[in-house]
Amino acid sequence: MPIYYEKDFNLFHLQSKDTSYIFQIINGYPAHAYWGKKLRHDQSLQTLLEQQKQDFLDRLPQEYPQYGSGDFRSPAYQVHLEDGSRVTELVYEEHRIIKGKPKLEGLPATYVESDDEAQTLELVLSDKYSGLNVIMSYTVFEEHCAIARSVRFVNQGEKPLRLWRALSASIDFQDSNFDILYLSGAWSREGQVERKPLGPGLTTIESRRGVSSHQLNPFIALLRPNADEDHGDVYGFSFVYSGNFIAQAEVDQFFNTRVQIGINPFDFAWLLNPGESFQTPETIMVYSNNGIGEMSRTFHRLYRTRLCRGIYRDQERPILVNNWEATYFNFNEEKLLEIAKVGAELGIELFVLDDGWFGKRNDDTTSLGDWYEDRAKLPHGLEHLANRINDLGLKFGLWVEPEMISPESELYRKHPDWCLHVKGRRRTLFRNQLILDFSRKEVRDYIYDVLSSLFSRVPISYIKWDMNRYMTEIGSADFPPERQTEIAHRYVLGLYELLERLTLNFPHILFESCSSGGGRFDPGMLYYMPQTWTSDNTDAVARQKIQYGMSIVYPVSTIGAHVSAVPNHQVGRNTPLKTRGNMAMSGNFGYELDLTKFTEEEKEFVKEQVAMYKNIRSLVQKGDMYRLKSPFEGNETAWMFVSKDQTEAIVFYFRILAEAHPPYYKLTLKGLNPELNYQIEGTEDVYGGDRLMYAGLPIPPLKGDYVSTWFKLKALNH
């Protein structure tokens, strides 16, 4: 994990677990030299940039390029000075190497529990004319092939300046032989894997919606064209932020590739007065020379253990039943208790009351902001209901949407200026709601007081925190005109501040993030809420692509997945209960339907599903995931989870459509110990790990559409 500095050559060599990252100061500019497989630290590294030392800026491979002084590619930052100029020239001033990883003030970030887990390089660059200082931070981890990068801007001059662009990471590769991979989608169609070759010009993914969005996730990877799931060089970039972002790859006239990621400069500017600073969110950069799968597992291990926090980080997550698709808004206390009673009989551990319990909320036109019980539905109140459910042996959970306000609500009538709005402009409604202005402290304090009172009064073990619309009319009545371009970012900072208070003061509550499903599935939210409702689409076939795609970056312990009724409420498809269960068990498992409508036969089957998941959930939630067959490439999907010591594994296999006179199918497994023998649970069959990984596991005949099966493996005599 050392960070080397060679003073005679102004060369920095950062070594993480199996990775080297090298740059050199050339004419005052940090110039990128190498990122890839771990290199020995010796004198030969000084010649990595020998040819580039005389290059002009437009050709120099840089670490944090500027605008206006000879580099015509996309800059990493832009500044507007008081004299009207936009030219700055950051040059190296000093550096420091720190044990451990300092916190980022007011922002989510990866962390260490011991200073021995990481080292951090802080590189100080300065522009003498303006007094702007930039501190670039690089953290390398002992146990992960990952580097965390962020930037802090400090105005040490005598005049204010305005940041127009403040990205978190920039890196110049000295070739363009790459494909780019990213996750696209829409509501109910999140996590769709896209891959295409890079060509001259700019390839950009971004969000301008105020949140990280369903449409594009804050992640990109560059892959060598021959890279696949298990082979080849892959460079991943994941942005720990929940608002507007940009990630781009630019191929220049010399076929170099500049990759950048950070806060979207669209509609962004930040006033920095003398003595003030601005901290960018961090980017996690992961290198793999063993394909996409190894990159994913690096992100999974890091995010599961050093981004997610709290007591639930390392605990098995409860099996839940949510009443939303069972009842929607139409329920009463008696109906909820009926569902909970059946849930307890089936072995379910948590009952979640979804939307409709508060104010006068009989549809989505009213009451957001009025966080008190609807006594017409719950005549004895939430506390009574929660206690009744606890008496059945289930924990109690609750849905809230605290960032929103309905125009038809007591809160809006009292505080119509508390929403994001621009004076004199219309207020655009989506889902009949507006967004509270979380850039304002009094708004956050009000929501904190209301929720903390609720959480203290009612025995709540789980909160589903929803956010069901994008931002429009982004403005605040609390800030002057020159700071209105800061509101989108200030909103995100305010949300983080509120979540920090709530999660620290109510550590016993498991928080799950939701934004109409996966509209804000990003690393920033995982810092406060260790799991996310992945998609409102619960169809077992559609979920194959959604969950496969999200697993490219996010650990399965963060992926919420439920069994729902058929025909499916989103796509109208009928899939077997077994397949719905196997798909949902490939995540944080639960049910979202009316359990009282199950037949006795179905109840017995669900009991078996629940018992099975309890048996495997530690393996699923904490094991290493290996993707075996991609739903984006054919009629089959398969993945498996392997324990850290390689003595246990669970394999899930799905086939979408039946085939006439089909061939014999087999799965080539991954991640096992080739020296061990594994028995298939429930059979006498024993296979060597080498046989399973190189010759494959036969799949028994499966009849019909939308079918699935699973195999539990346990090593013998290990």
XYZ file of C-alpha atoms in Angstrom:
718
model
C 0.000 0.000 0.000
C 2.949 2.439 -0.025
C 2.986 5.833 -1.705
C 6.463 6.549 -3.058
C 7.806 9.987 -3.855
C 11.015 10.328 -5.848
C 12.143 13.902 -5.215
C 14.831 13.943 -7.910
C 12.260 13.183 -10.589
C 9.128 14.650 -8.961
C 7.513 11.241 -9.421
C 4.666 9.773 -7.357
C 4.002 6.034 -7.345
C 0.812 4.878 -5.619
C 0.465 1.151 -4.995
C -2.808 -0.438 -3.915
C -3.379 -4.186 -3.561
C -2.451 -5.227 -7.142
C -2.359 -1.855 -8.863
C 0.129 0.904 -9.596
C -0.836 4.505 -10.318
C 1.991 6.840 -11.357
C 2.258 10.500 -12.230
C 5.096 12.983 -12.474
C 5.378 16.746 -12.118
C 6.452 18.162 -15.501
C 6.976 21.926 -15.764
C 4.810 22.283 -12.672
C 1.922 20.207 -14.041
C 0.954 16.779 -12.663
C 1.288 14.508 -15.721
C -0.259 11.050 -15.792
C 2.206 8.237 -16.525
C 0.609 4.883 -15.744
C -2.366 3.090 -14.206
C -2.606 -0.659 -14.356
C -1.097 -3.881 -13.104
C 1.196 -3.406 -10.109
C 4.787 -2.436 -11.027
C 7.937 -2.782 -8.988
C 9.188 0.552 -7.724
C 12.579 1.147 -9.318
C 14.564 3.740 -11.229
C 13.119 2.738 -14.613
C 9.795 4.412 -13.756
C 11.355 7.847 -14.222
C 11.415 7.289 -18.006
C 7.678 6.576 -18.391
C 7.043 10.133 -19.622
C 10.394 10.735 -21.329
C 8.801 11.485 -24.713
C 6.117 13.739 -23.233
C 8.416 16.047 -21.291
C 8.708 18.505 -24.156
C 5.059 18.296 -25.212
C 2.817 21.335 -25.285
C -0.170 21.281 -22.932
C -2.643 20.090 -25.549
C -0.703 16.839 -25.759
C 0.567 16.402 -22.212
C -1.278 13.631 -20.318
C -2.517 15.445 -17.236
C -4.051 14.718 -13.833
C -6.116 17.908 -13.434
C -6.113 19.981 -16.647
C -7.022 23.665 -16.801
C -8.660 26.013 -19.262
C -7.244 28.886 -21.240
C -3.493 28.254 -21.450
C -2.990 25.844 -24.308
C -4.980 22.679 -23.579
C -8.049 22.634 -25.821
C -9.550 19.442 -24.422
C -12.191 19.442 -21.689
C -10.822 21.020 -18.494
C -11.236 19.479 -15.061
C -12.162 22.844 -13.574
C -13.070 26.367 -14.685
C -12.974 29.588 -12.695
C -14.453 33.022 -13.379
C -12.372 35.731 -11.695
C -13.615 39.121 -10.535
C -11.695 40.886 -13.306
C -13.718 38.940 -15.873
C -10.926 36.585 -16.915
C -11.312 32.817 -16.934
C -7.643 31.858 -17.067
C -5.902 30.146 -14.175
C -2.715 28.103 -14.101
C -2.401 25.625 -11.293
C 1.155 24.436 -10.668
C 2.619 22.086 -8.105
C 3.506 23.695 -4.790
C 3.865 20.901 -2.232
C 2.469 17.568 -1.091
C 1.918 15.519 2.020
C 1.448 11.791 2.605
C -0.988 10.859 5.373
C -1.719 7.550 7.049
C -5.342 6.552 6.757
C -8.072 8.507 4.967
C -9.371 11.904 6.111
C -13.139 12.451 6.114
C -14.783 14.668 3.522
C -16.668 17.380 5.360
C -20.411 17.197 4.725
C -20.134 14.475 2.087
C -20.467 10.695 1.986
C -17.252 8.851 1.246
C -15.460 5.581 1.693
C -13.667 5.281 5.017
C -11.181 3.189 6.968
C -11.511 1.756 10.456
C -7.753 1.766 10.992
C -5.095 4.064 9.587
C -3.200 0.953 8.492
C -5.888 0.263 5.866
C -4.928 3.133 3.567
C -2.574 5.966 2.741
C -3.554 9.338 1.307
C -1.562 11.705 -0.880
C -2.595 15.362 -0.829
C -1.128 17.284 -3.743
C -1.284 21.071 -3.430
C -1.512 23.137 -6.630
C -1.723 26.925 -6.697
C -2.469 29.786 -9.070
C -0.412 32.749 -7.889
C -2.416 35.346 -9.822
C -5.818 34.571 -8.276
C -4.739 32.977 -5.000
C -6.648 29.824 -5.836
C -5.291 26.697 -4.201
C -6.413 23.197 -5.160
C -5.722 20.178 -2.980
C -5.988 16.929 -4.931
C -6.531 13.901 -2.713
C -5.586 10.317 -3.655
C -6.286 7.460 -1.227
C -4.956 3.958 -1.916
C -6.369 0.974 -0.029
C -4.408 -1.937 1.390
C -7.006 -4.602 0.565
C -8.615 -3.228 -2.591
C -7.448 -2.413 -6.130
C -9.086 0.968 -5.726
C -8.132 4.633 -5.498
C -10.391 7.346 -4.068
C -9.945 10.800 -5.615
C -11.424 14.155 -4.656
C -10.510 17.840 -4.868
C -10.780 20.783 -2.496
C -10.726 24.384 -3.800
C -9.530 27.104 -1.428
C -9.675 30.819 -2.214
C -6.544 32.234 -0.600
C -6.731 35.400 -2.644
C -8.155 38.800 -1.758
C -11.101 38.758 -4.175
C -14.073 36.448 -4.687
C -14.099 33.987 -7.549
C -16.723 31.727 -9.042
C -16.284 28.033 -9.809
C -17.969 27.096 -13.066
C -16.641 23.551 -13.201
C -15.208 21.442 -10.365
C -14.776 17.802 -11.306
C -13.554 15.174 -8.888
C -11.214 13.211 -11.131
C -9.554 13.471 -14.513
C -7.114 11.048 -16.101
C -5.417 10.965 -19.519
C -4.768 7.584 -21.120
C -2.173 7.637 -23.895
C -4.284 5.647 -26.370
C -7.948 5.235 -27.302
C -8.263 1.488 -27.788
C -11.256 1.228 -25.450
C -14.908 0.363 -25.242
C -17.028 2.361 -22.822
C -19.522 0.600 -20.557
C -22.304 2.311 -18.597
C -25.786 1.725 -17.164
C -28.793 3.331 -18.851
C -32.527 3.000 -18.350
C -35.787 4.597 -17.327
C -38.377 4.140 -14.611
C -39.027 0.363 -14.283
C -36.104 -0.341 -16.660
C -33.043 0.569 -14.621
C -29.524 -0.851 -14.908
C -29.444 -1.671 -18.622
C -25.865 -2.492 -19.641
C -24.570 -0.477 -22.603
C -21.212 -1.045 -24.287
C -19.763 0.580 -27.395
C -16.346 1.465 -28.846
C -14.847 4.878 -28.205
C -14.193 7.055 -31.231
C -12.860 10.574 -31.830
C -14.777 13.221 -29.921
C -16.713 13.232 -26.681
C -18.836 10.440 -25.181
C -20.857 11.781 -22.255
C -23.338 10.362 -19.776
C -24.946 12.703 -17.289
C -27.906 13.685 -15.165
C -29.479 17.140 -15.188
C -32.498 16.001 -13.155
C -31.297 16.953 -9.674
C -30.732 13.297 -8.726
C -28.477 10.607 -10.093
C -31.489 9.359 -12.146
C -33.074 6.257 -13.638
C -31.736 7.226 -17.045
C -27.975 7.028 -16.415
C -26.119 5.820 -13.333
C -23.057 7.773 -12.049
C -20.616 5.139 -13.280
C -18.563 4.413 -16.387
C -15.891 1.881 -17.219
C -13.294 1.795 -19.966
C -12.530 -1.687 -21.262
C -10.057 -3.038 -23.726
C -12.020 -4.364 -26.736
C -11.120 -7.966 -25.874
C -12.151 -7.590 -22.227
C -15.100 -9.659 -21.045
C -16.491 -10.840 -17.724
C -13.317 -12.737 -16.785
C -10.460 -11.407 -18.917
C -8.818 -8.155 -19.923
C -8.128 -4.685 -18.583
C -11.044 -2.733 -17.119
C -10.979 0.745 -15.540
C -14.062 1.635 -13.497
C -15.152 5.081 -12.257
C -17.956 5.369 -9.681
C -19.097 8.753 -8.344
C -20.117 8.956 -4.666
C -22.835 11.564 -5.128
C -26.636 11.752 -5.399
C -27.238 14.807 -7.581
C -26.420 16.068 -11.070
C -23.288 14.393 -12.422
C -21.236 14.103 -15.585
C -18.949 11.297 -16.714
C -17.232 11.513 -20.058
C -14.473 10.124 -22.252
C -12.853 12.376 -24.859
C -10.651 11.051 -27.646
C -8.377 13.769 -29.079
C -6.563 14.176 -32.395
C -3.600 12.159 -31.107
C -5.923 9.304 -30.057
C -5.381 9.937 -26.372
C -8.402 9.463 -24.069
C -9.343 11.872 -21.302
C -11.780 10.470 -18.724
C -13.506 12.844 -16.308
C -16.227 12.531 -13.687
C -17.805 14.894 -11.179
C -20.613 17.323 -10.453
C -22.324 18.296 -13.701
C -21.203 21.817 -14.665
C -24.575 22.342 -16.345
C -26.433 25.072 -14.422
C -23.717 25.004 -11.745
C -21.610 27.831 -10.360
C -20.297 28.336 -6.838
C -19.256 31.664 -5.327
C -16.027 31.304 -3.378
C -15.225 34.305 -1.215
C -11.733 34.890 0.222
C -10.947 32.255 2.823
C -13.747 29.913 1.717
C -13.343 26.397 0.353
C -15.332 23.992 -1.799
C -15.034 20.217 -1.487
C -15.937 17.970 -4.408
C -17.479 14.527 -3.825
C -15.140 11.605 -4.274
C -14.701 9.248 -7.181
C -13.729 5.618 -6.679
C -11.457 4.307 -9.435
C -11.021 0.534 -9.752
C -8.622 -1.339 -12.013
C -9.018 -4.996 -12.974
C -6.879 -7.055 -15.310
C -9.308 -9.973 -14.990
C -12.343 -8.480 -16.644
C -15.585 -6.841 -15.574
C -16.326 -9.424 -12.891
C -13.198 -8.697 -10.884
C -13.892 -4.957 -11.126
C -17.410 -5.582 -9.803
C -16.193 -7.665 -6.881
C -13.731 -4.927 -5.924
C -16.546 -2.358 -5.867
C -18.761 -4.831 -3.970
C -16.250 -5.511 -1.193
C -15.280 -1.870 -0.791
C -18.827 -0.506 -0.827
C -20.263 -3.264 1.365
C -17.618 -2.863 4.100
C -16.147 0.647 3.743
C -18.983 2.780 2.338
C -22.110 1.346 3.954
C -22.169 2.037 7.693
C -24.122 1.259 10.839
C -25.163 -1.864 12.656
C -26.863 -3.325 9.571
C -23.685 -3.152 7.490
C -22.573 -6.588 8.708
C -25.943 -8.013 9.767
C -28.171 -10.279 7.725
C -31.077 -8.246 6.344
C -34.631 -9.233 7.360
C -37.147 -10.897 5.050
C -40.053 -8.487 4.681
C -43.571 -8.192 3.353
C -44.638 -4.804 1.988
C -48.334 -4.002 1.574
C -48.034 -1.632 -1.421
C -48.950 -3.923 -4.321
C -51.299 -5.814 -1.978
C -53.517 -2.860 -1.104
C -52.132 0.348 -2.602
C -53.972 3.171 -0.736
C -56.980 1.039 0.121
C -56.363 -0.525 3.530
C -57.307 -0.370 7.192
C -55.772 -1.698 10.388
C -57.627 -4.993 10.145
C -56.377 -5.701 6.603
C -52.781 -4.915 7.535
C -52.917 -7.229 10.516
C -54.350 -10.022 8.365
C -51.378 -9.774 6.010
C -48.920 -9.578 8.905
C -50.478 -12.626 10.591
C -50.000 -14.753 7.483
C -46.486 -13.366 7.128
C -45.627 -14.506 10.646
C -46.973 -17.994 9.873
C -44.744 -18.169 6.790
C -41.592 -17.154 8.679
C -41.377 -13.561 7.399
C -39.582 -11.231 9.819
C -40.633 -7.659 8.976
C -43.916 -6.000 7.990
C -43.660 -2.724 6.064
C -46.552 -0.269 5.852
C -46.172 1.658 2.608
C -47.781 4.848 1.251
C -51.223 5.970 2.440
C -50.969 5.864 6.250
C -50.765 9.645 6.880
C -52.809 12.821 6.513
C -55.746 12.255 4.166
C -53.735 10.148 1.749
C -56.244 8.095 -0.242
C -54.453 8.782 -3.541
C -51.300 10.575 -4.642
C -52.834 14.071 -4.798
C -52.542 15.037 -1.170
C -50.906 15.096 2.275
C -47.155 14.808 1.645
C -45.670 16.828 4.484
C -48.426 15.962 6.954
C -46.623 13.142 8.746
C -49.284 12.062 11.235
C -51.591 9.041 11.159
C -54.816 8.938 9.206
C -57.150 7.954 12.050
C -59.843 6.896 9.587
C -57.562 4.060 8.462
C -55.650 3.570 11.704
C -58.100 4.498 14.487
C -55.719 3.360 17.227
C -52.638 4.992 15.702
C -49.300 3.780 14.408
C -47.894 2.852 17.799
C -50.789 0.491 18.473
C -50.464 -1.080 15.014
C -46.708 -1.525 15.387
C -47.128 -3.151 18.799
C -49.766 -5.540 17.430
C -47.410 -6.518 14.636
C -44.539 -6.934 17.105
C -46.796 -9.220 19.152
C -47.116 -11.435 16.058
C -43.327 -11.815 16.056
C -42.619 -9.375 13.207
C -40.710 -6.120 13.282
C -42.467 -3.017 11.971
C -41.359 -0.806 9.079
C -42.767 2.346 7.508
C -42.693 4.202 4.170
C -41.995 7.953 4.159
C -41.304 10.554 1.483
C -39.904 13.418 3.563
C -38.354 15.447 0.732
C -41.753 16.099 -0.845
C -44.725 18.346 -0.239
C -48.239 18.213 -1.695
C -49.893 21.538 -2.587
C -52.955 19.948 -0.993
C -51.474 19.665 2.511
C -51.475 21.525 5.789
C -47.706 22.051 5.524
C -47.987 23.757 2.117
C -50.812 26.009 3.258
C -48.648 27.075 6.173
C -45.322 27.348 4.298
C -45.878 27.783 0.529
C -42.336 29.180 0.162
C -40.692 26.026 1.583
C -40.595 24.241 -1.788
C -37.992 24.647 -4.503
C -39.347 27.446 -6.685
C -38.501 30.565 -8.642
C -40.472 33.669 -7.746
C -43.014 34.596 -10.397
C -42.707 31.257 -12.218
C -45.167 28.380 -12.218
C -44.462 25.430 -9.966
C -44.329 22.261 -12.041
C -46.097 19.295 -10.480
C -44.969 15.720 -10.963
C -47.025 13.012 -9.251
C -49.008 15.959 -7.830
C -46.105 17.031 -5.634
C -43.346 19.588 -5.196
C -39.923 19.255 -3.590
C -39.087 20.759 -0.221
C -36.121 23.124 -0.254
C -33.518 21.139 1.663
C -30.949 23.874 1.083
C -32.774 25.710 3.916
C -31.900 24.741 7.469
C -35.330 25.525 8.918
C -36.945 23.125 6.429
C -34.520 20.336 7.328
C -34.972 21.029 11.032
C -38.737 20.772 10.694
C -38.522 17.417 8.900
C -35.987 16.167 11.438
C -38.234 17.138 14.355
C -41.306 15.489 12.800
C -39.504 12.272 11.891
C -37.509 11.990 15.097
C -40.737 12.373 17.072
C -42.322 9.620 14.970
C -39.281 7.336 15.251
C -39.130 7.864 19.025
C -42.840 7.233 19.568
C -43.379 4.188 17.335
C -41.289 0.979 17.543
C -39.953 1.271 13.986
C -37.183 -1.063 12.806
C -37.112 -0.139 9.100
C -37.747 2.981 7.025
C -38.283 3.023 3.273
C -37.266 6.567 2.254
C -38.789 7.486 -1.110
C -38.256 10.404 -3.529
C -40.703 10.302 -6.425
C -39.834 13.122 -8.794
C -37.030 15.091 -10.450
C -36.213 18.742 -9.809
C -37.722 21.679 -11.695
C -37.682 25.430 -10.968
C -34.494 24.954 -8.956
C -34.358 28.042 -6.810
C -34.521 29.035 -3.160
C -36.186 31.950 -1.431
C -33.444 31.808 1.194
C -30.456 32.654 -1.010
C -29.427 35.796 -2.941
C -29.374 35.919 -6.773
C -25.641 35.279 -7.047
C -26.033 31.932 -5.254
C -29.035 30.489 -7.114
C -26.728 28.310 -9.252
C -25.638 26.606 -6.019
C -29.088 25.397 -4.970
C -29.068 21.970 -6.647
C -25.805 21.071 -4.890
C -26.858 22.730 -1.639
C -30.012 20.588 -1.741
C -27.901 17.424 -1.881
C -25.648 18.684 0.929
C -28.760 19.460 2.993
C -30.158 15.994 2.374
C -26.864 14.463 3.498
C -26.856 16.603 6.650
C -30.380 15.491 7.533
C -29.625 11.826 6.867
C -26.478 12.019 8.972
C -28.496 13.283 11.950
C -31.264 10.731 11.574
C -29.089 7.673 10.997
C -26.742 8.550 13.865
C -29.580 9.239 16.310
C -31.647 6.198 15.293
C -29.016 3.526 14.646
C -31.489 0.699 15.281
C -33.481 1.592 12.146
C -32.575 -0.057 8.839
C -32.999 2.647 6.201
C -33.716 1.703 2.584
C -33.407 4.314 -0.138
C -35.959 4.541 -2.938
C -36.611 6.988 -5.753
C -39.470 5.558 -7.795
C -37.289 2.479 -7.641
C -33.709 3.061 -8.810
C -33.868 6.786 -9.564
C -31.271 7.526 -6.886
C -29.343 4.257 -6.695
C -25.894 5.670 -6.124
C -22.954 5.313 -3.707
C -23.807 8.590 -1.978
C -27.094 7.227 -0.670
C -25.507 3.917 0.356
C -23.369 5.787 2.886
C -26.552 6.538 4.847
C -28.840 3.704 3.732
C -27.193 0.313 3.150
C -29.813 -0.910 0.692
C -31.902 0.498 -2.163
C -35.235 -0.444 -3.687
C -33.788 -1.346 -7.057
C -36.817 -0.884 -9.293
C -40.585 -0.521 -9.049
C -40.666 -3.262 -11.700
C -40.994 -6.547 -9.810
C -41.404 -8.797 -12.870
C -39.023 -11.753 -12.537
C -37.967 -11.592 -16.205
C -37.385 -7.840 -16.368
C -35.532 -8.035 -13.055
C -32.905 -10.312 -14.621
C -31.487 -7.406 -16.616
C -32.078 -4.850 -13.869
C -30.321 -6.804 -11.122
C -27.565 -8.049 -13.434
C -26.842 -4.472 -14.527
C -26.869 -2.994 -11.041
C -24.475 -5.719 -9.886
C -21.844 -4.301 -12.235
C -21.152 -1.721 -9.489
C -23.322 -2.392 -6.450
C -23.123 -5.312 -3.990
C -26.117 -7.631 -3.751
C -26.528 -6.601 -0.097
C -27.729 -3.221 -1.423
C -30.232 -4.590 -3.963
C -33.839 -4.810 -2.772
C -35.875 -7.538 -4.556
C -39.445 -8.721 -3.902
C -41.813 -11.468 -4.991
C -44.999 -9.869 -6.341
C -48.349 -11.101 -7.632
C -49.126 -12.275 -11.146
C -50.097 -11.046 -13.628
C -47.277 -8.659 -12.798
C -48.545 -5.134 -12.085
C -45.925 -3.449 -14.282
C -45.730 -5.654 -17.408
C -48.669 -8.072 -17.052
C -46.516 -11.203 -17.287
C -47.283 -14.489 -15.518
C -44.186 -16.142 -14.081
C -43.965 -19.142 -11.731
C -43.734 -18.504 -8.001
C -40.489 -20.481 -7.968
C -38.887 -18.158 -10.531
C -40.146 -15.049 -8.755
C -38.641 -16.389 -5.543
C -35.288 -17.325 -7.071
C -34.962 -13.885 -8.620
C -35.859 -12.077 -5.394
C -33.508 -14.314 -3.394
C -30.690 -12.938 -5.563
C -30.945 -9.764 -3.491
C -32.474 -8.531 -0.228
C -35.501 -10.805 -0.193
C -39.100 -9.908 0.445
C -42.721 -10.123 -0.714
C -44.969 -7.389 -2.069
C -48.422 -8.899 -2.471
C -51.467 -9.955 -0.477
C -50.297 -13.014 1.439
C -53.885 -13.802 2.451
C -54.712 -14.704 -1.160
C -52.210 -17.560 -1.305
C -53.628 -21.069 -1.537
C -52.528 -23.569 1.100
C -50.199 -25.132 -1.460
C -48.671 -21.736 -2.223
C -48.240 -21.008 1.475
C -46.263 -24.216 1.922
C -44.090 -23.301 -1.053
C -43.468 -19.801 0.350
C -42.523 -21.315 3.716
C -39.870 -23.305 1.869
C -38.650 -20.183 0.059
C -38.380 -18.250 3.307
C -36.549 -21.110 5.016
C -34.198 -21.461 2.073
C -33.335 -17.773 2.052
C -32.614 -17.814 5.768
C -30.210 -20.654 5.030
C -28.406 -18.839 2.200
C -28.805 -15.119 2.894
C -25.417 -14.681 4.530
C -23.883 -16.263 1.447
C -25.921 -14.073 -0.922
C -25.452 -10.837 0.993
C -21.779 -11.243 1.920
C -20.366 -13.701 -0.612
C -18.488 -12.947 -3.812
C -20.788 -12.673 -6.825
C -19.849 -14.272 -10.132
C -22.004 -13.569 -13.170
C -22.221 -16.684 -15.380
C -24.674 -15.842 -18.183
C -25.889 -12.421 -19.244
C -29.575 -11.714 -19.948
C -28.343 -9.078 -22.419
C -26.781 -11.781 -24.601
C -29.288 -14.613 -24.811
C -32.175 -16.638 -23.427
C -30.428 -17.583 -20.169
C -29.316 -15.760 -17.036
C -27.135 -17.219 -14.314
C -25.048 -16.025 -11.397
C -23.602 -17.491 -8.239
C -22.421 -16.436 -4.792
C -19.327 -17.973 -3.190
C -18.252 -17.779 0.447
C -14.940 -16.115 1.231
C -13.335 -19.462 2.120
C -14.757 -21.074 -1.066
C -16.463 -23.866 0.910
C -20.040 -22.887 0.022
C -21.802 -21.561 -3.047
C -25.333 -20.982 -4.303
C -26.033 -20.961 -8.057
C -29.161 -19.478 -9.650
C -30.148 -20.276 -13.233
C -33.009 -18.745 -15.269
C -34.302 -19.526 -18.761
C -36.791 -17.117 -20.323
C -38.471 -18.979 -23.205
C -38.915 -22.694 -23.807
C -37.352 -24.307 -26.865
C -38.510 -27.250 -28.943
C -36.186 -30.263 -28.755
C -33.587 -28.261 -26.786
C -29.884 -29.084 -26.493
C -28.293 -30.273 -23.278
C -27.457 -27.292 -21.086
C -24.612 -26.875 -18.626
C -23.151 -24.070 -16.564
C -19.447 -23.378 -16.201
C -19.072 -22.199 -12.613
C -16.571 -19.721 -11.185
C -14.856 -18.785 -7.941
C -14.574 -22.303 -6.488
C -11.466 -24.041 -5.190
C -10.350 -26.492 -7.907
C -8.769 -28.723 -5.256
C -11.996 -29.230 -3.295
C -14.914 -31.583 -3.928
C -18.423 -30.137 -3.716
C -21.691 -31.932 -3.010
C -24.936 -30.636 -4.510
C -27.356 -30.137 -1.619
C -30.280 -32.567 -1.651
C -28.450 -35.072 -3.861
C -25.630 -37.601 -3.666
C -23.837 -35.850 -6.543
C -20.242 -34.818 -5.836
C -18.085 -32.873 -8.270
C -14.563 -31.557 -8.124
C -14.192 -27.803 -8.132
C -12.033 -28.153 -11.225
C -14.736 -30.192 -12.979
C -17.407 -27.591 -12.138
C -15.305 -24.648 -13.316
C -13.740 -26.174 -16.430
C -16.146 -28.885 -17.638
C -19.344 -27.462 -16.185
C -22.432 -28.486 -14.223
C -25.311 -30.114 -16.138
C -28.676 -28.329 -15.977
C -31.638 -30.695 -15.572
C -34.485 -30.470 -18.117
C -36.777 -27.514 -17.438
C -40.163 -27.228 -19.136
C -42.118 -24.099 -19.916
C -41.399 -20.398 -20.154
C -39.818 -18.300 -17.394
C -38.317 -21.252 -15.544
C -35.470 -21.380 -13.045
C -33.555 -23.605 -10.699
C -30.817 -23.388 -8.100
C -27.939 -25.456 -6.768
C -26.417 -25.261 -3.302
C -22.814 -26.485 -3.141
C -20.884 -27.445 -0.033
C -17.266 -28.535 0.062
C -16.462 -31.954 1.513
C -13.531 -32.759 3.833
C -12.051 -29.298 3.653
